[in-house]
Amino acid sequence: GDSVTQMEGPVTLSEEAFLTINCTYTATGYPSLFWYVQYPGEGLQLLLKATKADDKGSNKGFEATYRKETTSFHLEKGSVQVSDSAVYFCALGLTGNQFYFGTGTSLTVIP
Amino acid sequence: NAGVTQTPKFRVLKTGQSMTLLCAQDMNHEYMYWYRQDPGMGLRLIHYSVGEGTTAKGEVPDGYNVSRLKKQNFLLGLESAAPSQTSVYFCASVGPTGLAGGFRAYEQYFGPGTRLTVT
């Protein structure tokens, strides 16, 4: 069935380190792919998205490329900041208006 | 636009008590969802609605009821709260976000959450 598999955390990085959070998916049809971020005590906010193969979503220095050949949508940032500490969720949306979420990856950035 | 709002933000219940969580959206979206979030479990879908007057069960519907009497509101009810329902509850509404493979693609907009503790 349709699903999202996300790298388990927690992840701890030093400030200015490079970040990768892996996300792979299984889906039929034409899925859209999303990364959501959840800061402590808050709801989920859309970080970036891509709606077709080879699209690159980007926002706040984060990037993810929709790779159909590897069914992946890995999140990357070249230089993380303390303020990036949050939980990151990969998600899949299908044209049937169904959504599937990964279990979330907790990121802590230390000064 | 306020987007998606949830009421209340926090609540403490005793076992057996009942309560209703309110979700409201001002984006004229047809689809609305209720999720619960527990540590290490990600988001789990409780119930959803594809339009005014409709509701459907999600992954973990037991112990909850919902109603969608008005398009902008989606209510989640707990008839007899249990400690296992201690969780953070998120509401989301769904709107179009362009095309994917020639079909309409959708995006979820989340509320800020309700933290519920059942003692």
PDB file of C-alpha atoms in Angstrom:
ATOM      1  CA  GLY A   1       0.000   0.000   0.000  1.00  0.00           C
ATOM      2  CA  ASP A   2       0.899   3.661  -0.019  1.00  0.00           C
ATOM      3  CA  SER A   3       3.355   4.685   2.677  1.00  0.00           C
ATOM      4  CA  VAL A   4       6.239   6.884   3.730  1.00  0.00           C
ATOM      5  CA  THR A   5       9.400   5.682   5.447  1.00  0.00           C
ATOM      6  CA  GLN A   6      11.451   8.293   7.192  1.00  0.00           C
ATOM      7  CA  MET A   7      14.856   8.189   8.827  1.00  0.00           C
ATOM      8  CA  GLU A   8      14.516   7.634  12.532  1.00  0.00           C
ATOM      9  CA  GLY A   9      16.035  10.034  14.965  1.00  0.00           C
ATOM     10  CA  PRO A  10      16.857  11.704  17.059  1.00  0.00           C
ATOM     11  CA  VAL A  11      19.482  13.609  15.143  1.00  0.00           C
ATOM     12  CA  THR A  12      21.905  15.910  16.934  1.00  0.00           C
ATOM     13  CA  LEU A  13      24.141  18.244  14.957  1.00  0.00           C
ATOM     14  CA  SER A  14      26.454  21.110  15.695  1.00  0.00           C
ATOM     15  CA  GLU A  15      25.593  24.518  14.332  1.00  0.00           C
ATOM     16  CA  GLU A  16      26.654  24.968  10.676  1.00  0.00           C
ATOM     17  CA  ALA A  17      26.735  21.219  10.038  1.00  0.00           C
ATOM     18  CA  PHE A  18      25.159  19.662   6.958  1.00  0.00           C
ATOM     19  CA  LEU A  19      21.773  18.031   7.417  1.00  0.00           C
ATOM     20  CA  THR A  20      20.205  15.143   5.553  1.00  0.00           C
ATOM     21  CA  ILE A  21      16.978  13.455   6.607  1.00  0.00           C
ATOM     22  CA  ASN A  22      16.068  10.533   4.402  1.00  0.00           C
ATOM     23  CA  CYS A  23      12.556   9.880   3.177  1.00  0.00           C
ATOM     24  CA  THR A  24      11.368   7.187   0.778  1.00  0.00           C
ATOM     25  CA  TYR A  25       7.874   6.448  -0.353  1.00  0.00           C
ATOM     26  CA  THR A  26       5.637   3.841  -1.915  1.00  0.00           C
ATOM     27  CA  ALA A  27       2.707   5.112  -3.889  1.00  0.00           C
ATOM     28  CA  THR A  28       0.423   4.470  -6.808  1.00  0.00           C
ATOM     29  CA  GLY A  29      -0.681   7.222  -9.122  1.00  0.00           C
ATOM     30  CA  TYR A  30       0.886  10.677  -9.012  1.00  0.00           C
ATOM     31  CA  PRO A  31       1.813  11.612  -5.458  1.00  0.00           C
ATOM     32  CA  SER A  32       2.792  15.026  -4.181  1.00  0.00           C
ATOM     33  CA  LEU A  33       5.541  15.072  -1.589  1.00  0.00           C
ATOM     34  CA  PHE A  34       5.862  17.345   1.417  1.00  0.00           C
ATOM     35  CA  TRP A  35       8.110  18.160   4.309  1.00  0.00           C
ATOM     36  CA  TYR A  36       6.421  19.596   7.384  1.00  0.00           C
ATOM     37  CA  VAL A  37       8.199  21.069  10.405  1.00  0.00           C
ATOM     38  CA  GLN A  38       6.914  21.114  13.955  1.00  0.00           C
ATOM     39  CA  TYR A  39       8.580  23.457  16.423  1.00  0.00           C
ATOM     40  CA  PRO A  40       8.229  22.668  20.135  1.00  0.00           C
ATOM     41  CA  GLY A  41       4.684  23.190  21.365  1.00  0.00           C
ATOM     42  CA  GLU A  42       3.354  24.119  17.934  1.00  0.00           C
ATOM     43  CA  GLY A  43       1.430  22.549  15.077  1.00  0.00           C
ATOM     44  CA  LEU A  44       2.800  21.309  11.788  1.00  0.00           C
ATOM     45  CA  GLN A  45       3.851  23.896   9.232  1.00  0.00           C
ATOM     46  CA  LEU A  46       4.511  23.193   5.594  1.00  0.00           C
ATOM     47  CA  LEU A  47       8.243  23.581   4.958  1.00  0.00           C
ATOM     48  CA  LEU A  48       8.414  22.680   1.275  1.00  0.00           C
ATOM     49  CA  LYS A  49       6.698  20.588  -1.349  1.00  0.00           C
ATOM     50  CA  ALA A  50       7.064  19.079  -4.811  1.00  0.00           C
ATOM     51  CA  THR A  51       4.247  17.899  -7.019  1.00  0.00           C
ATOM     52  CA  LYS A  52       6.047  16.073  -9.830  1.00  0.00           C
ATOM     53  CA  ALA A  53       9.212  14.148 -10.567  1.00  0.00           C
ATOM     54  CA  ASP A  54      12.490  16.137 -10.593  1.00  0.00           C
ATOM     55  CA  ASP A  55      10.842  19.119  -8.928  1.00  0.00           C
ATOM     56  CA  LYS A  56      12.922  20.693  -6.182  1.00  0.00           C
ATOM     57  CA  GLY A  57      11.141  22.232  -3.241  1.00  0.00           C
ATOM     58  CA  SER A  58      13.027  24.820  -1.215  1.00  0.00           C
ATOM     59  CA  ASN A  59      12.393  27.116   1.719  1.00  0.00           C
ATOM     60  CA  LYS A  60      14.459  28.692   4.518  1.00  0.00           C
ATOM     61  CA  GLY A  61      17.652  27.082   3.178  1.00  0.00           C
ATOM     62  CA  PHE A  62      16.108  23.594   3.112  1.00  0.00           C
ATOM     63  CA  GLU A  63      15.818  21.648  -0.124  1.00  0.00           C
ATOM     64  CA  ALA A  64      14.351  18.360  -1.281  1.00  0.00           C
ATOM     65  CA  THR A  65      14.188  16.872  -4.765  1.00  0.00           C
ATOM     66  CA  TYR A  66      11.409  14.553  -5.911  1.00  0.00           C
ATOM     67  CA  ARG A  67      13.255  11.481  -7.248  1.00  0.00           C
ATOM     68  CA  LYS A  68      10.886   9.095  -8.935  1.00  0.00           C
ATOM     69  CA  GLU A  69      13.611   6.626  -9.907  1.00  0.00           C
ATOM     70  CA  THR A  70      14.630   6.107  -6.277  1.00  0.00           C
ATOM     71  CA  THR A  71      11.198   6.972  -4.804  1.00  0.00           C
ATOM     72  CA  SER A  72      12.859   9.428  -2.457  1.00  0.00           C
ATOM     73  CA  PHE A  73      12.427  12.974  -1.174  1.00  0.00           C
ATOM     74  CA  HIS A  74      15.400  13.567   1.122  1.00  0.00           C
ATOM     75  CA  LEU A  75      15.550  16.807   3.081  1.00  0.00           C
ATOM     76  CA  GLU A  76      18.859  18.712   3.076  1.00  0.00           C
ATOM     77  CA  LYS A  77      20.284  21.898   4.484  1.00  0.00           C
ATOM     78  CA  GLY A  78      23.823  23.047   4.034  1.00  0.00           C
ATOM     79  CA  SER A  79      24.310  24.812   7.355  1.00  0.00           C
ATOM     80  CA  VAL A  80      21.877  24.248  10.203  1.00  0.00           C
ATOM     81  CA  GLN A  81      21.150  26.753  12.940  1.00  0.00           C
ATOM     82  CA  VAL A  82      19.985  26.328  16.508  1.00  0.00           C
ATOM     83  CA  SER A  83      16.613  27.705  15.404  1.00  0.00           C
ATOM     84  CA  ASP A  84      16.183  24.683  13.078  1.00  0.00           C
ATOM     85  CA  SER A  85      15.739  22.409  16.079  1.00  0.00           C
ATOM     86  CA  ALA A  86      12.340  20.809  15.518  1.00  0.00           C
ATOM     87  CA  VAL A  87      10.618  17.630  14.395  1.00  0.00           C
ATOM     88  CA  TYR A  88      10.477  17.098  10.642  1.00  0.00           C
ATOM     89  CA  PHE A  89       7.782  15.028   8.937  1.00  0.00           C
ATOM     90  CA  CYS A  90       7.856  13.679   5.416  1.00  0.00           C
ATOM     91  CA  ALA A  91       4.423  13.261   3.864  1.00  0.00           C
ATOM     92  CA  LEU A  92       2.814  11.921   0.743  1.00  0.00           C
ATOM     93  CA  GLY A  93      -0.373  13.245  -0.831  1.00  0.00           C
ATOM     94  CA  LEU A  94      -2.298  11.366  -3.478  1.00  0.00           C
ATOM     95  CA  THR A  95      -4.676  12.679  -6.058  1.00  0.00           C
ATOM     96  CA  GLY A  96      -7.430  10.819  -4.260  1.00  0.00           C
ATOM     97  CA  ASN A  97      -6.952  13.330  -1.482  1.00  0.00           C
ATOM     98  CA  GLN A  98      -5.259  10.882   0.859  1.00  0.00           C
ATOM     99  CA  PHE A  99      -2.245  11.702   2.983  1.00  0.00           C
ATOM    100  CA  TYR A 100       0.408   9.547   4.593  1.00  0.00           C
ATOM    101  CA  PHE A 101       2.971  10.770   7.102  1.00  0.00           C
ATOM    102  CA  GLY A 102       6.305   9.459   8.248  1.00  0.00           C
ATOM    103  CA  THR A 103       6.872   9.051  11.968  1.00  0.00           C
ATOM    104  CA  GLY A 104       8.908  12.228  12.235  1.00  0.00           C
ATOM    105  CA  THR A 105      12.602  12.931  12.835  1.00  0.00           C
ATOM    106  CA  SER A 106      13.638  15.023  15.799  1.00  0.00           C
ATOM    107  CA  LEU A 107      16.537  17.385  15.100  1.00  0.00           C
ATOM    108  CA  THR A 108      18.512  19.143  17.792  1.00  0.00           C
ATOM    109  CA  VAL A 109      21.165  21.653  16.794  1.00  0.00           C
ATOM    110  CA  ILE A 110      23.700  22.562  19.447  1.00  0.00           C
ATOM    111  CA  PRO A 111      25.756  25.781  19.427  1.00  0.00           C
TER     112      PRO A 111
ATOM    113  CA  ASN B   1      -7.367  34.643   7.046  1.00  0.00           C
ATOM    114  CA  ALA B   2      -7.027  32.886  10.375  1.00  0.00           C
ATOM    115  CA  GLY B   3      -6.399  29.575   8.611  1.00  0.00           C
ATOM    116  CA  VAL B   4      -7.174  26.630  10.867  1.00  0.00           C
ATOM    117  CA  THR B   5      -7.973  27.262  14.521  1.00  0.00           C
ATOM    118  CA  GLN B   6      -8.577  24.818  17.355  1.00  0.00           C
ATOM    119  CA  THR B   7     -10.384  25.228  20.640  1.00  0.00           C
ATOM    120  CA  PRO B   8      -9.340  24.649  23.403  1.00  0.00           C
ATOM    121  CA  LYS B   9      -5.530  24.662  23.438  1.00  0.00           C
ATOM    122  CA  PHE B  10      -5.247  22.621  26.625  1.00  0.00           C
ATOM    123  CA  ARG B  11      -7.624  20.475  28.624  1.00  0.00           C
ATOM    124  CA  VAL B  12      -7.442  18.087  31.539  1.00  0.00           C
ATOM    125  CA  LEU B  13     -10.222  15.529  31.939  1.00  0.00           C
ATOM    126  CA  LYS B  14     -10.971  12.828  34.440  1.00  0.00           C
ATOM    127  CA  THR B  15     -11.651   9.309  33.235  1.00  0.00           C
ATOM    128  CA  GLY B  16     -15.237   9.008  32.064  1.00  0.00           C
ATOM    129  CA  GLN B  17     -15.790  12.691  31.378  1.00  0.00           C
ATOM    130  CA  SER B  18     -16.789  13.916  27.947  1.00  0.00           C
ATOM    131  CA  MET B  19     -15.683  16.850  25.854  1.00  0.00           C
ATOM    132  CA  THR B  20     -15.751  18.295  22.360  1.00  0.00           C
ATOM    133  CA  LEU B  21     -12.831  19.747  20.445  1.00  0.00           C
ATOM    134  CA  LEU B  22     -13.658  22.365  17.849  1.00  0.00           C
ATOM    135  CA  CYS B  23     -11.798  22.904  14.606  1.00  0.00           C
ATOM    136  CA  ALA B  24     -12.619  25.849  12.377  1.00  0.00           C
ATOM    137  CA  GLN B  25     -11.234  26.874   8.982  1.00  0.00           C
ATOM    138  CA  ASP B  26     -11.908  29.943   6.891  1.00  0.00           C
ATOM    139  CA  MET B  27     -10.445  28.728   3.592  1.00  0.00           C
ATOM    140  CA  ASN B  28     -13.657  27.186   2.267  1.00  0.00           C
ATOM    141  CA  HIS B  29     -12.022  23.749   2.160  1.00  0.00           C
ATOM    142  CA  GLU B  30     -14.142  20.675   1.631  1.00  0.00           C
ATOM    143  CA  TYR B  31     -11.849  18.162   3.343  1.00  0.00           C
ATOM    144  CA  MET B  32     -11.034  18.210   7.025  1.00  0.00           C
ATOM    145  CA  TYR B  33      -9.127  15.758   9.211  1.00  0.00           C
ATOM    146  CA  TRP B  34      -8.573  14.955  12.879  1.00  0.00           C
ATOM    147  CA  TYR B  35      -5.244  13.400  13.915  1.00  0.00           C
ATOM    148  CA  ARG B  36      -3.693  12.433  17.195  1.00  0.00           C
ATOM    149  CA  GLN B  37       0.018  12.646  17.825  1.00  0.00           C
ATOM    150  CA  ASP B  38       1.755  10.461  20.384  1.00  0.00           C
ATOM    151  CA  PRO B  39       5.482  10.192  21.099  1.00  0.00           C
ATOM    152  CA  GLY B  40       7.208   7.947  18.575  1.00  0.00           C
ATOM    153  CA  MET B  41       3.958   7.293  16.698  1.00  0.00           C
ATOM    154  CA  GLY B  42       3.815  10.192  14.298  1.00  0.00           C
ATOM    155  CA  LEU B  43       0.358  11.307  13.228  1.00  0.00           C
ATOM    156  CA  ARG B  44      -2.549   8.903  13.231  1.00  0.00           C
ATOM    157  CA  LEU B  45      -5.803   9.704  11.489  1.00  0.00           C
ATOM    158  CA  ILE B  46      -8.885   9.501  13.706  1.00  0.00           C
ATOM    159  CA  HIS B  47     -11.719  10.652  11.443  1.00  0.00           C
ATOM    160  CA  TYR B  48     -12.071  12.783   8.380  1.00  0.00           C
ATOM    161  CA  SER B  49     -14.737  14.556   6.353  1.00  0.00           C
ATOM    162  CA  VAL B  50     -14.987  15.127   2.625  1.00  0.00           C
ATOM    163  CA  GLY B  51     -17.680  17.770   2.910  1.00  0.00           C
ATOM    164  CA  GLU B  52     -20.461  19.256   4.988  1.00  0.00           C
ATOM    165  CA  GLY B  53     -22.628  16.548   6.493  1.00  0.00           C
ATOM    166  CA  THR B  54     -20.140  13.732   5.817  1.00  0.00           C
ATOM    167  CA  THR B  55     -17.723  11.898   8.074  1.00  0.00           C
ATOM    168  CA  ALA B  56     -15.585   8.777   7.755  1.00  0.00           C
ATOM    169  CA  LYS B  57     -13.380   6.659   9.998  1.00  0.00           C
ATOM    170  CA  GLY B  58      -9.630   6.820   9.865  1.00  0.00           C
ATOM    171  CA  GLU B  59      -6.971   4.595  11.340  1.00  0.00           C
ATOM    172  CA  VAL B  60      -7.879   4.958  15.054  1.00  0.00           C
ATOM    173  CA  PRO B  61     -11.565   5.952  15.350  1.00  0.00           C
ATOM    174  CA  ASP B  62     -12.573   4.004  18.472  1.00  0.00           C
ATOM    175  CA  GLY B  63     -13.677   6.160  21.380  1.00  0.00           C
ATOM    176  CA  TYR B  64     -14.231   9.236  19.214  1.00  0.00           C
ATOM    177  CA  ASN B  65     -17.145  10.707  17.313  1.00  0.00           C
ATOM    178  CA  VAL B  66     -17.205  13.587  14.856  1.00  0.00           C
ATOM    179  CA  SER B  67     -19.659  15.911  13.206  1.00  0.00           C
ATOM    180  CA  ARG B  68     -19.487  18.313  10.268  1.00  0.00           C
ATOM    181  CA  LEU B  69     -22.729  20.261  10.432  1.00  0.00           C
ATOM    182  CA  LYS B  70     -21.164  23.340   8.871  1.00  0.00           C
ATOM    183  CA  LYS B  71     -18.505  23.364   6.180  1.00  0.00           C
ATOM    184  CA  GLN B  72     -16.135  25.497   8.220  1.00  0.00           C
ATOM    185  CA  ASN B  73     -16.343  23.450  11.422  1.00  0.00           C
ATOM    186  CA  PHE B  74     -15.281  19.918  12.282  1.00  0.00           C
ATOM    187  CA  LEU B  75     -15.991  18.715  15.833  1.00  0.00           C
ATOM    188  CA  LEU B  76     -14.271  15.839  17.592  1.00  0.00           C
ATOM    189  CA  GLY B  77     -16.067  14.342  20.588  1.00  0.00           C
ATOM    190  CA  LEU B  78     -14.906  12.070  23.352  1.00  0.00           C
ATOM    191  CA  GLU B  79     -17.939  10.479  24.991  1.00  0.00           C
ATOM    192  CA  SER B  80     -16.143   8.800  27.893  1.00  0.00           C
ATOM    193  CA  ALA B  81     -12.508   9.803  28.140  1.00  0.00           C
ATOM    194  CA  ALA B  82      -9.846   7.222  28.930  1.00  0.00           C
ATOM    195  CA  PRO B  83      -6.172   7.713  29.890  1.00  0.00           C
ATOM    196  CA  SER B  84      -5.217   6.145  26.540  1.00  0.00           C
ATOM    197  CA  GLN B  85      -6.698   9.223  24.879  1.00  0.00           C
ATOM    198  CA  THR B  86      -4.082  11.469  26.451  1.00  0.00           C
ATOM    199  CA  SER B  87      -2.486  12.972  23.383  1.00  0.00           C
ATOM    200  CA  VAL B  88      -2.051  16.052  21.255  1.00  0.00           C
ATOM    201  CA  TYR B  89      -4.861  16.450  18.734  1.00  0.00           C
ATOM    202  CA  PHE B  90      -4.409  18.215  15.440  1.00  0.00           C
ATOM    203  CA  CYS B  91      -6.993  19.290  12.960  1.00  0.00           C
ATOM    204  CA  ALA B  92      -6.172  19.874   9.320  1.00  0.00           C
ATOM    205  CA  SER B  93      -8.042  21.122   6.304  1.00  0.00           C
ATOM    206  CA  VAL B  94      -7.103  20.302   2.751  1.00  0.00           C
ATOM    207  CA  GLY B  95      -6.932  22.589  -0.227  1.00  0.00           C
ATOM    208  CA  PRO B  96      -5.672  22.405  -3.809  1.00  0.00           C
ATOM    209  CA  THR B  97      -2.030  23.120  -4.500  1.00  0.00           C
ATOM    210  CA  GLY B  98      -1.639  22.785  -8.254  1.00  0.00           C
ATOM    211  CA  LEU B  99      -1.336  19.750 -10.470  1.00  0.00           C
ATOM    212  CA  ALA B 100       0.444  16.417 -10.109  1.00  0.00           C
ATOM    213  CA  GLY B 101       0.632  14.309 -13.248  1.00  0.00           C
ATOM    214  CA  GLY B 102      -2.301  16.159 -14.738  1.00  0.00           C
ATOM    215  CA  PHE B 103      -4.458  15.622 -11.682  1.00  0.00           C
ATOM    216  CA  ARG B 104      -5.218  18.141  -8.968  1.00  0.00           C
ATOM    217  CA  ALA B 105      -2.788  17.988  -6.054  1.00  0.00           C
ATOM    218  CA  TYR B 106      -3.719  18.806  -2.481  1.00  0.00           C
ATOM    219  CA  GLU B 107      -1.994  20.234   0.565  1.00  0.00           C
ATOM    220  CA  GLN B 108      -2.853  20.042   4.259  1.00  0.00           C
ATOM    221  CA  TYR B 109      -3.081  23.060   6.550  1.00  0.00           C
ATOM    222  CA  PHE B 110      -2.790  22.300  10.248  1.00  0.00           C
ATOM    223  CA  GLY B 111      -4.202  23.897  13.352  1.00  0.00           C
ATOM    224  CA  PRO B 112      -2.015  24.626  16.398  1.00  0.00           C
ATOM    225  CA  GLY B 113      -3.162  21.554  18.312  1.00  0.00           C
ATOM    226  CA  THR B 114      -5.022  20.701  21.507  1.00  0.00           C
ATOM    227  CA  ARG B 115      -3.118  19.052  24.324  1.00  0.00           C
ATOM    228  CA  LEU B 116      -5.448  16.723  26.204  1.00  0.00           C
ATOM    229  CA  THR B 117      -4.599  14.923  29.427  1.00  0.00           C
ATOM    230  CA  VAL B 118      -6.932  12.308  30.863  1.00  0.00           C
ATOM    231  CA  THR B 119      -6.250  11.347  34.476  1.00  0.00           C
TER     232      THR B 119
END
